[in-house]
XYZ file of C-alpha atoms in Angstrom:
302
model
C 87.284 19.565 -31.758
C 90.304 21.337 -33.638
C 89.960 24.303 -35.991
C 92.365 25.170 -38.702
C 92.472 28.740 -40.309
C 94.415 29.611 -43.472
C 94.581 33.139 -42.204
C 95.984 32.038 -38.830
C 98.427 29.670 -40.419
C 99.680 32.402 -42.755
C 100.065 35.024 -39.638
C 102.002 32.099 -37.707
C 104.200 30.822 -40.610
C 103.040 27.353 -39.291
C 99.944 24.812 -39.132
C 97.998 26.056 -35.958
C 95.349 23.991 -34.482
C 92.853 25.450 -32.337
C 91.233 23.535 -29.387
C 87.861 24.945 -29.113
C 87.075 24.708 -25.410
C 84.818 27.771 -25.812
C 82.127 25.492 -27.357
C 81.968 23.186 -24.237
C 78.545 22.595 -22.654
C 79.190 25.528 -20.093
C 81.264 27.552 -22.319
C 84.745 26.724 -20.897
C 86.868 23.722 -20.254
C 86.129 24.069 -16.560
C 83.074 21.532 -17.239
C 85.617 18.702 -17.398
C 87.096 19.110 -13.878
C 83.875 19.936 -12.076
C 81.841 17.039 -13.346
C 84.801 14.550 -12.770
C 85.273 15.602 -9.108
C 81.640 15.207 -8.514
C 81.521 11.891 -10.009
C 84.434 10.966 -7.711
C 82.495 11.540 -4.503
C 80.376 9.339 -2.594
C 76.567 9.507 -2.250
C 76.792 10.886 1.317
C 79.162 13.658 0.243
C 76.943 14.591 -2.788
C 73.788 14.771 -0.433
C 75.630 17.290 1.695
C 76.391 19.320 -1.186
C 79.517 21.302 -2.543
C 81.052 24.725 -2.119
C 83.104 26.258 -4.951
C 84.740 29.632 -5.276
C 85.055 31.086 -8.686
C 85.506 34.121 -10.767
C 82.913 32.640 -13.064
C 83.675 29.610 -15.388
C 84.437 27.024 -12.579
C 81.295 28.207 -10.792
C 78.925 27.803 -13.768
C 80.647 24.279 -14.414
C 80.115 23.274 -10.781
C 76.437 24.655 -10.859
C 75.835 22.544 -14.338
C 77.529 19.456 -12.922
C 75.605 19.623 -9.687
C 72.329 20.018 -11.448
C 72.956 17.044 -13.526
C 73.939 14.770 -10.685
C 71.376 16.260 -7.970
C 73.958 17.860 -5.612
C 73.270 21.066 -3.722
C 75.752 23.787 -4.854
C 77.049 27.116 -3.369
C 79.251 29.223 -5.543
C 81.255 32.012 -3.847
C 81.855 34.597 -6.542
C 83.295 38.247 -6.322
C 81.046 41.129 -6.859
C 82.693 42.308 -9.904
C 82.308 38.943 -11.801
C 80.711 39.305 -15.043
C 76.806 39.255 -14.508
C 76.343 36.547 -17.504
C 78.521 34.148 -15.523
C 76.670 34.843 -12.226
C 73.240 34.375 -13.991
C 74.247 31.157 -15.601
C 75.181 29.628 -12.157
C 71.838 30.655 -10.748
C 70.073 29.376 -13.558
C 71.507 25.916 -13.008
C 70.013 26.022 -9.542
C 73.273 27.039 -7.618
C 73.090 29.342 -4.589
C 75.513 32.332 -5.258
C 77.177 34.193 -2.468
C 78.978 37.424 -3.520
C 82.103 38.902 -2.047
C 84.595 41.788 -2.309
C 87.792 40.376 -3.532
C 89.713 43.545 -2.094
C 88.481 42.985 1.273
C 87.296 39.578 1.910
C 88.861 36.201 1.414
C 86.981 33.616 -0.681
C 88.776 30.738 1.011
C 87.484 31.920 4.519
C 84.025 32.386 3.092
C 84.121 29.002 1.612
C 85.412 27.533 4.942
C 82.548 29.174 6.861
C 79.868 27.688 4.507
C 81.483 24.436 4.667
C 81.347 24.312 8.299
C 77.729 25.353 8.337
C 76.567 22.856 6.014
C 78.788 19.953 5.997
C 79.604 20.498 2.237
C 82.736 19.516 0.676
C 85.011 22.034 -1.061
C 85.448 21.942 -4.801
C 88.321 24.463 -5.689
C 88.892 25.647 -9.331
C 92.387 23.946 -9.658
C 93.954 22.797 -6.502
C 92.027 19.400 -6.560
C 93.621 16.225 -8.096
C 90.398 15.034 -9.513
C 89.794 18.599 -11.067
C 93.301 18.643 -12.344
C 93.202 15.206 -13.898
C 90.120 15.695 -15.685
C 91.491 19.238 -17.291
C 94.080 17.043 -18.755
C 91.699 15.313 -20.948
C 91.657 18.446 -23.063
C 95.230 17.779 -24.151
C 94.518 14.017 -24.557
C 91.629 14.791 -26.936
C 93.517 17.436 -28.843
C 96.464 15.000 -29.509
C 93.804 12.320 -30.424
C 92.258 14.618 -33.020
C 95.583 15.609 -34.608
C 96.478 13.883 -37.816
C 99.429 11.339 -37.068
C 101.980 13.369 -39.124
C 101.195 16.523 -37.080
C 101.164 14.623 -33.823
C 104.602 13.398 -34.569
C 106.035 16.900 -35.312
C 104.122 18.887 -32.672
C 106.353 21.736 -31.616
C 104.018 23.969 -29.419
C 101.044 23.439 -26.998
C 99.982 26.990 -25.544
C 97.076 27.438 -23.251
C 95.772 30.174 -21.010
C 96.684 30.122 -17.178
C 95.056 31.398 -14.059
C 95.615 29.293 -11.034
C 97.382 26.755 -13.324
C 94.931 23.804 -13.101
C 94.675 23.335 -16.803
C 98.465 23.869 -17.430
C 99.251 21.210 -14.934
C 96.765 18.509 -16.157
C 97.639 19.033 -19.721
C 101.508 19.108 -19.102
C 101.268 15.599 -17.436
C 99.598 14.267 -20.564
C 101.944 16.029 -23.059
C 105.044 15.106 -21.243
C 104.079 11.440 -21.579
C 102.665 11.597 -25.276
C 104.245 14.668 -26.863
C 107.724 15.000 -24.880
C 109.312 17.076 -27.745
C 106.444 19.853 -27.523
C 107.253 23.123 -25.789
C 104.436 23.623 -23.179
C 103.683 27.310 -22.885
C 101.204 28.885 -20.233
C 99.914 32.326 -21.215
C 98.672 34.998 -18.637
C 97.452 38.644 -18.656
C 100.351 40.999 -18.038
C 98.763 42.210 -14.815
C 98.354 38.795 -13.351
C 101.527 37.213 -14.443
C 102.051 35.369 -11.202
C 103.166 32.014 -13.087
C 105.724 33.921 -15.150
C 107.197 35.390 -11.982
C 106.931 32.248 -10.063
C 108.761 30.115 -12.782
C 111.446 32.818 -12.824
C 111.865 32.902 -9.064
C 111.297 29.318 -8.099
C 108.643 30.308 -5.661
C 104.972 31.034 -5.717
C 104.518 34.700 -6.533
C 101.389 36.899 -5.719
C 99.909 39.514 -7.847
C 99.467 43.113 -6.546
C 96.171 43.824 -4.715
C 93.807 45.962 -7.157
C 95.381 44.812 -10.292
C 92.829 44.970 -13.262
C 92.319 42.989 -16.526
C 89.994 42.284 -19.238
C 90.636 38.486 -18.393
C 88.280 38.086 -15.378
C 88.822 34.179 -15.659
C 92.470 34.376 -15.061
C 92.466 36.634 -11.926
C 94.053 34.342 -9.531
C 95.905 35.951 -6.697
C 98.706 33.391 -6.802
C 99.501 29.913 -8.473
C 97.496 27.262 -6.862
C 99.782 24.876 -4.647
C 99.237 21.594 -6.301
C 99.300 22.834 -10.091
C 102.387 24.897 -9.284
C 104.227 21.945 -7.896
C 103.472 20.270 -11.252
C 103.980 23.288 -13.657
C 107.457 24.387 -12.212
C 108.888 21.170 -13.432
C 106.792 20.558 -16.618
C 106.099 23.973 -18.212
C 108.677 24.946 -20.829
C 107.739 28.617 -20.208
C 105.176 31.108 -19.292
C 104.517 34.483 -21.190
C 102.037 37.490 -20.638
C 100.173 39.605 -22.801
C 98.274 42.915 -22.576
C 94.505 43.631 -22.727
C 95.155 45.447 -26.043
C 96.599 42.268 -27.477
C 93.753 40.156 -25.799
C 91.225 42.456 -27.471
C 93.027 42.164 -30.833
C 92.802 38.435 -30.625
C 89.155 38.361 -29.773
C 88.614 40.591 -32.795
C 90.652 38.077 -35.100
C 88.714 35.217 -33.816
C 85.391 36.760 -34.510
C 86.446 38.136 -37.939
C 88.529 35.359 -39.163
C 87.433 32.226 -37.362
C 83.930 33.179 -36.839
C 83.963 32.121 -32.983
C 83.428 34.029 -29.743
C 86.076 33.981 -27.238
C 86.102 35.670 -23.807
C 89.384 37.644 -22.722
C 90.791 34.810 -20.521
C 90.080 32.397 -23.050
C 91.865 34.306 -25.976
C 95.285 34.952 -24.257
C 97.232 32.111 -25.844
C 95.933 33.088 -29.266
C 96.747 36.739 -28.402
C 100.438 35.618 -27.537
C 100.775 33.849 -30.927
C 99.377 36.992 -32.940
C 101.393 39.363 -31.052
C 104.631 37.542 -31.555
C 105.288 36.433 -28.091
C 105.053 32.828 -29.058
C 106.498 31.195 -32.163
C 105.513 27.965 -33.623
C 108.951 27.755 -35.441
C 107.312 26.335 -38.484
C 106.119 23.278 -36.826
C 102.543 22.156 -35.709
C 101.154 23.982 -32.846
C 98.013 23.671 -30.712
C 96.504 26.964 -29.190
C 93.719 26.374 -26.797
C 90.639 28.746 -26.734
C 89.588 27.959 -23.159
C 86.258 29.874 -22.818
C 83.695 31.845 -24.644
C 81.610 33.286 -21.963
C 81.948 37.020 -22.685
C 79.472 39.678 -21.756
C 77.747 41.210 -24.805
C 78.298 44.884 -23.746
C 82.140 43.873 -23.350
C 82.289 42.164 -26.885
C 80.505 45.172 -28.501
C 83.092 47.526 -26.908
C 85.948 45.286 -27.957
C 84.764 44.966 -31.546
C 83.846 48.754 -32.017
C 87.345 49.899 -30.803
């Protein structure tokens, strides 16, 4: 589903098409990769279950997909993950294990849980079946564009955490829309992809960095996505929390849609002038809408 807004077109000086992944079944694009990865497992693997680590949206998606397919699921989530995301994973029947992201390793916890149960690991982006399914987001967006807009598409911009969505989408776009600029957008305190593209190697974010964008708090670009993104992305840019908050307010007031901070970064980059459509058609991904109501209230009142 794509959305157009006269107010946004006027701000951008170009036709802007919004891909509304915030309206997905679990409130984010993560449902695509989680369901596909479980579908590719055989019956024995599904019976043993899955372990996933997540700041929230991937965990919800794995919990939902696991409930649909009858697969036991354990989700490793940080103690500072938004409670609405934790609650939704629990409501889908998953077991949730909490950890301190400053003192513990989610990867080590995941490996221990796998060893104890024989479950399979389902990471948020560093998995070929997850990555491939995230690319269907771009495929759908291109199919939904009018033919004349598809032929002149100049920009495709999306949020970026570990880089799985960016990698999956860029594989589709390089094939079907080779003239479009493909841009990943990150929070300024978690700009590891921005720095990694500049240095030519995977960079890490500083310990203790904070951002409103809980969904994009990856420590470093995931290995498989980065191997694709360093060749396929045109650029990566970052936005501040203040710019993200302004984008959330714009989405609510002008578009009548609710977007979470991590889902709003590409829109924030466009509104703040970090991205330009150069007068051509552009697709901007709103990747999630799972925002805590107290945070939404705080953002809209400021």
